[in-house]
mmCIF file of C-alpha atoms and ligand atoms in Angstrom:
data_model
loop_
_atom_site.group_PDB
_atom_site.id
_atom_site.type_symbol
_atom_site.label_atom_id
_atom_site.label_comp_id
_atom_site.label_asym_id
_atom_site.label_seq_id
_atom_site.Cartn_x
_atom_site.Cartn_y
_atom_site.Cartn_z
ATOM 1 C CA UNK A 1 37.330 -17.811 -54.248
ATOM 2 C CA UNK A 2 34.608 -16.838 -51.943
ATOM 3 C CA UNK A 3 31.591 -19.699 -52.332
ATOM 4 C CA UNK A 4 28.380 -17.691 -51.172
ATOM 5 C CA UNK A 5 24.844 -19.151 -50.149
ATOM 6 C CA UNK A 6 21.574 -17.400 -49.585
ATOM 7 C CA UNK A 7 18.148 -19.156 -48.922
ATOM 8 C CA UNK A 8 14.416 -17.827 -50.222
ATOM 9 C CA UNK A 9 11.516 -18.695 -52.311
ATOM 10 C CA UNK A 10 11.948 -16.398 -54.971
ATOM 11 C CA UNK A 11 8.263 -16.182 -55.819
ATOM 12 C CA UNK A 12 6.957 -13.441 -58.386
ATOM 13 C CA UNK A 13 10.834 -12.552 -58.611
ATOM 14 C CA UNK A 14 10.887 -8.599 -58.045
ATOM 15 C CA UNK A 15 13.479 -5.615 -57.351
ATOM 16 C CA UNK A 16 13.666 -6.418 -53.862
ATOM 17 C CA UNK A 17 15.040 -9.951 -54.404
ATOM 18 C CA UNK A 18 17.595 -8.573 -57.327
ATOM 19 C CA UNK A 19 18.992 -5.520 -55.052
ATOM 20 C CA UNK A 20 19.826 -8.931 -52.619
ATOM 21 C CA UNK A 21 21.302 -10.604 -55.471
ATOM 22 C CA UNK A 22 23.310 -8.202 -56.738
ATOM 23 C CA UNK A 23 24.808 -7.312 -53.220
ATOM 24 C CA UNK A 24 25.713 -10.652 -52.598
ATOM 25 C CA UNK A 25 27.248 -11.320 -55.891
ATOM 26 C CA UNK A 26 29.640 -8.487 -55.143
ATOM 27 C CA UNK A 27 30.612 -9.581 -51.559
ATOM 28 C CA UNK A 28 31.396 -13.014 -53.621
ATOM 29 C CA UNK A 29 33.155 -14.580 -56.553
ATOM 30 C CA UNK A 30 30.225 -17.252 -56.611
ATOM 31 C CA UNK A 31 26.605 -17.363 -55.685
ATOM 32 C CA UNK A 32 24.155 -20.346 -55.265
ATOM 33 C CA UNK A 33 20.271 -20.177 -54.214
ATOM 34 C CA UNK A 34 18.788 -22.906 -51.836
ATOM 35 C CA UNK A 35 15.559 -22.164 -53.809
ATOM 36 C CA UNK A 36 12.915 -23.801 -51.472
ATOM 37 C CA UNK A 37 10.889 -26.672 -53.043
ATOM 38 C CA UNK A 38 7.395 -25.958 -54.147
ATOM 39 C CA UNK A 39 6.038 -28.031 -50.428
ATOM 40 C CA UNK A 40 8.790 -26.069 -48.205
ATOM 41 C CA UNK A 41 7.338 -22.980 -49.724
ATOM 42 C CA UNK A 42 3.753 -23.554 -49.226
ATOM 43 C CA UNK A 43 4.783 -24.463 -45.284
ATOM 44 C CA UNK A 44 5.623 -21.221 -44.548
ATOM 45 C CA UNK A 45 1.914 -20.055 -44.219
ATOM 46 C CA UNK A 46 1.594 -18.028 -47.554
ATOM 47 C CA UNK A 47 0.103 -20.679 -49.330
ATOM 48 C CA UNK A 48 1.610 -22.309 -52.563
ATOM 49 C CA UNK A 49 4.227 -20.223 -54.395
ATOM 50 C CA UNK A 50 2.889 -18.650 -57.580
ATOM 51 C CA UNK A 51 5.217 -20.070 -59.790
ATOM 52 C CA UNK A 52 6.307 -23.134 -59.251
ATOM 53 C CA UNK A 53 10.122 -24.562 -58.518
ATOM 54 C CA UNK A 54 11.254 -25.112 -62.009
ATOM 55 C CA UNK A 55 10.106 -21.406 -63.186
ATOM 56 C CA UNK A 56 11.554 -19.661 -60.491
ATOM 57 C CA UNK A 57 14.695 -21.547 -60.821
ATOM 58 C CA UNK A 58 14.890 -20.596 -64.660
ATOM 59 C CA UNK A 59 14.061 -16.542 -63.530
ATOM 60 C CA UNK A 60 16.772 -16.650 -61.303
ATOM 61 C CA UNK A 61 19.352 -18.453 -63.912
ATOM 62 C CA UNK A 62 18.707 -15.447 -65.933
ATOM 63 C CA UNK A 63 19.997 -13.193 -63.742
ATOM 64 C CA UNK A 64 23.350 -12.076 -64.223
ATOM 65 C CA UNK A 65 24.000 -12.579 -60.533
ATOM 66 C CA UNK A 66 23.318 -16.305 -59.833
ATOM 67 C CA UNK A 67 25.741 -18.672 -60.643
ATOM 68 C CA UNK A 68 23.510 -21.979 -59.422
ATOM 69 C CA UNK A 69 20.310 -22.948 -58.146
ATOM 70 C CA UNK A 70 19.755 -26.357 -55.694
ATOM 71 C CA UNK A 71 16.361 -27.086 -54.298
ATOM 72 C CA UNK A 72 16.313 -26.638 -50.800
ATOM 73 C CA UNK A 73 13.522 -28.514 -48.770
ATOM 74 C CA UNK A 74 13.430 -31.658 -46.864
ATOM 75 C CA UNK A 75 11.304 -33.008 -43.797
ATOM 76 C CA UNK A 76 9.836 -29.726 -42.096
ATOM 77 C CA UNK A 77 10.925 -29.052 -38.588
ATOM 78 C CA UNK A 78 9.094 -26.008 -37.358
ATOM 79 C CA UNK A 79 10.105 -24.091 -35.141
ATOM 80 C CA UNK A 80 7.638 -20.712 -35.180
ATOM 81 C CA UNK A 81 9.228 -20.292 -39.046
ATOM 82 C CA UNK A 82 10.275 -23.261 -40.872
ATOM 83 C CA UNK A 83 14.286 -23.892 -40.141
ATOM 84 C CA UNK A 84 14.933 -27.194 -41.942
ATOM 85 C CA UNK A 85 18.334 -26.681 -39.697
ATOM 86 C CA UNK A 86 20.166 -29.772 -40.670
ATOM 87 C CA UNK A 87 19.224 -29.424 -44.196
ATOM 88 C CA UNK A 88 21.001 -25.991 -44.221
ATOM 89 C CA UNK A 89 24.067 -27.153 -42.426
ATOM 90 C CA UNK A 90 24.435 -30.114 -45.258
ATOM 91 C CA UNK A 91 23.995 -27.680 -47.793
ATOM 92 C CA UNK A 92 27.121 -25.614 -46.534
ATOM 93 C CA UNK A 93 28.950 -28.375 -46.326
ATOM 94 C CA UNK A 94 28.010 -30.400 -49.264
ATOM 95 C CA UNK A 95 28.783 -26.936 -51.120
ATOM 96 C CA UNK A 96 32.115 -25.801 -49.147
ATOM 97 C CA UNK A 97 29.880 -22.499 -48.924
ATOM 98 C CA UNK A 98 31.956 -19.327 -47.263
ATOM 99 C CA UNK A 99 29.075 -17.159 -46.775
ATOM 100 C CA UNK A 100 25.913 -17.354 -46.308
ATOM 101 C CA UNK A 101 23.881 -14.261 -46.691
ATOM 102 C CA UNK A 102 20.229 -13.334 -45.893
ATOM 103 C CA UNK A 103 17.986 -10.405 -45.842
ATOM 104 C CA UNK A 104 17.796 -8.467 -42.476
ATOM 105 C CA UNK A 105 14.273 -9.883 -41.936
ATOM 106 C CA UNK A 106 16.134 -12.917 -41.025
ATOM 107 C CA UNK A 107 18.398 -11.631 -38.425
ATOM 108 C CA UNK A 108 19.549 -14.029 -35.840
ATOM 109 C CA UNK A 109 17.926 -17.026 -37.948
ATOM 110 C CA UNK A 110 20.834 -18.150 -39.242
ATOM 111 C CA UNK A 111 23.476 -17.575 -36.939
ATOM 112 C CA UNK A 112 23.503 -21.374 -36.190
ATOM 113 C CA UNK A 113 25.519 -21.657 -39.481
ATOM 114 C CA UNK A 114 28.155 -19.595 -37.684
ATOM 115 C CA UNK A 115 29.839 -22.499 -36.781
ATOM 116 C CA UNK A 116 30.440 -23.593 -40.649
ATOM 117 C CA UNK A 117 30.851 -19.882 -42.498
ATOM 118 C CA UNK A 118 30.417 -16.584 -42.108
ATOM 119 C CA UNK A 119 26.741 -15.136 -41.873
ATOM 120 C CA UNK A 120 25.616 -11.677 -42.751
ATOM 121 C CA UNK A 121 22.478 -10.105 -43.003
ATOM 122 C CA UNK A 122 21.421 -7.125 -45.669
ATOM 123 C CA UNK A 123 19.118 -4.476 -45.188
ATOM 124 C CA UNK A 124 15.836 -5.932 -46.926
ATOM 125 C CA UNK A 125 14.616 -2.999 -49.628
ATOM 126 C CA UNK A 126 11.299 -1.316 -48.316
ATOM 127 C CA UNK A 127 8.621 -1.699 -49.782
ATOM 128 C CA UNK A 128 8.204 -4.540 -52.014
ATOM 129 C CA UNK A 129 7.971 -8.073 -50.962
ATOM 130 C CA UNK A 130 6.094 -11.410 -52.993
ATOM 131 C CA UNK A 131 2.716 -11.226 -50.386
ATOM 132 C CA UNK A 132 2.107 -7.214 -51.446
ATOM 133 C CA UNK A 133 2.249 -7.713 -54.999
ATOM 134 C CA UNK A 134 -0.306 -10.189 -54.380
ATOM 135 C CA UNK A 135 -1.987 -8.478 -52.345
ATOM 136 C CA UNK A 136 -2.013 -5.376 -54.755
ATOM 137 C CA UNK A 137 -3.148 -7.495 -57.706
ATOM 138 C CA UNK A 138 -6.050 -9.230 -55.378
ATOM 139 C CA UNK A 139 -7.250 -5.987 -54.629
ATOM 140 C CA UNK A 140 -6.925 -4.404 -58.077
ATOM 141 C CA UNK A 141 -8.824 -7.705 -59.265
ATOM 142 C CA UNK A 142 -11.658 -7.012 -56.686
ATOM 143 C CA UNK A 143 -12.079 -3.444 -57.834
ATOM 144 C CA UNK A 144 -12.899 -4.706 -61.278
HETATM 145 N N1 CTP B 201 14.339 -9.571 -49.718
HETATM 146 C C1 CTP B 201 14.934 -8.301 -49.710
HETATM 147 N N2 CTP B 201 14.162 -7.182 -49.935
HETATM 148 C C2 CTP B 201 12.840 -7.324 -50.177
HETATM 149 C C3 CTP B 201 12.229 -8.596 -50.207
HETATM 150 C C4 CTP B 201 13.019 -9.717 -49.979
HETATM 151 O O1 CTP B 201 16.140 -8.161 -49.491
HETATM 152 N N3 CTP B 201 12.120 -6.219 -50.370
HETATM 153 C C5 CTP B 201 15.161 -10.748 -49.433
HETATM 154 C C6 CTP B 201 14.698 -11.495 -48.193
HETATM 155 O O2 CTP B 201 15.174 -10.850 -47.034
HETATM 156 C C7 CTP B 201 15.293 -12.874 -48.417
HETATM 157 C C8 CTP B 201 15.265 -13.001 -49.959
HETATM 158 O O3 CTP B 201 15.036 -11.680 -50.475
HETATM 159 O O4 CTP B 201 16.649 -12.890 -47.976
HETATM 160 C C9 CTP B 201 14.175 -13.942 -50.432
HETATM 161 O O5 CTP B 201 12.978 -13.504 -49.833
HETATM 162 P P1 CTP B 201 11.558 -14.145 -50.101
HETATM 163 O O6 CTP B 201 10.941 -14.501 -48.790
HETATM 164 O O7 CTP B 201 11.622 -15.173 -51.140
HETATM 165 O O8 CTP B 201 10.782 -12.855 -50.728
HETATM 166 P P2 CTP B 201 9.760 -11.848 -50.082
HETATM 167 O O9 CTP B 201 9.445 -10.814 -51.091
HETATM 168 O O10 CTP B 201 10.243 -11.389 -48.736
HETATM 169 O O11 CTP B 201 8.487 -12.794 -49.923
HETATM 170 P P3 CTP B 201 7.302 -12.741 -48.870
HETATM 171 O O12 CTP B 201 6.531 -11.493 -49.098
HETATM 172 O O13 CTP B 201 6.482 -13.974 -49.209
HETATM 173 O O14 CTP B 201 7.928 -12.804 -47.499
#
């Protein structure tokens, strides 16, 4: 039984985020999103998710690849990105998580969780990501 973990935000839920979904679920038997809180996600300089925790929670529960959702977030620590390191490391724990798995634009990022399960990192799709769709539909709405 292979318990696997992946972090995001999840925001304007797209193909990108289900080709990472689906990938995971078939390196596991079950997968759980740290879905950041509606405050951890506005600290990562994007300004406040479109949707807010409880909506992307229920997109992602109707997926056929996620098996849970807990809210990930916590007192911010900073670090260039936000890390929320010792959050992370409780949430493997609490969890008895395996793997923990993370798109490639993470690299390195989470290698601190080495020392509680195995980490691996999955080439991020090109060319779709939450900040260009809204930056498509902000320019679309400006040529209107
Ligand atoms: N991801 C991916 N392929 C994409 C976009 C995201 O594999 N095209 C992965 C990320 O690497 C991360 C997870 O999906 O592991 C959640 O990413 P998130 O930051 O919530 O989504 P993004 O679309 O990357 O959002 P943003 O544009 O705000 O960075």
């Amino acid at each position: 039984m292979i318990r696997a973990l992946t972090f995001g935000m999840f925001d304007l839920l797209h193909y990108g985020h289900l080709r990472l979904l689906e990938r995971i679920a078939r390196l596991s038997d079950r997968l759980i999103v740290g879905l950041a809180d509606d405050e951890l996600a506005a600290a990562n300089g994007k300004g406040p998710p479109f949707y807010d925790f409880d909506l992307r929670r229920e997109m992602l529960m109707h997926t056929r690849h996620v098996d849970e959702v807990v809210r990930h977030g916590g007192p911010i620590d900073g670090h260039g990105r936000v890390r929320l390191v010792g959050e992370k490391i409780r949430l493997v724990r609490d969890l008895r998580i395996d793997l923990v798995v993370m798109g490639d634009d993470w690299r390195g990022e989470y290698d601190f969780l080495n020392e509680y399960c195995r980490v691996v990192y999955l080439t991020r799709t090109p060319g779709i990501s939450t900040s260009e769709i809204r930056r498509r539909l902000s320019e679309s709405c400006d040529r209107t």
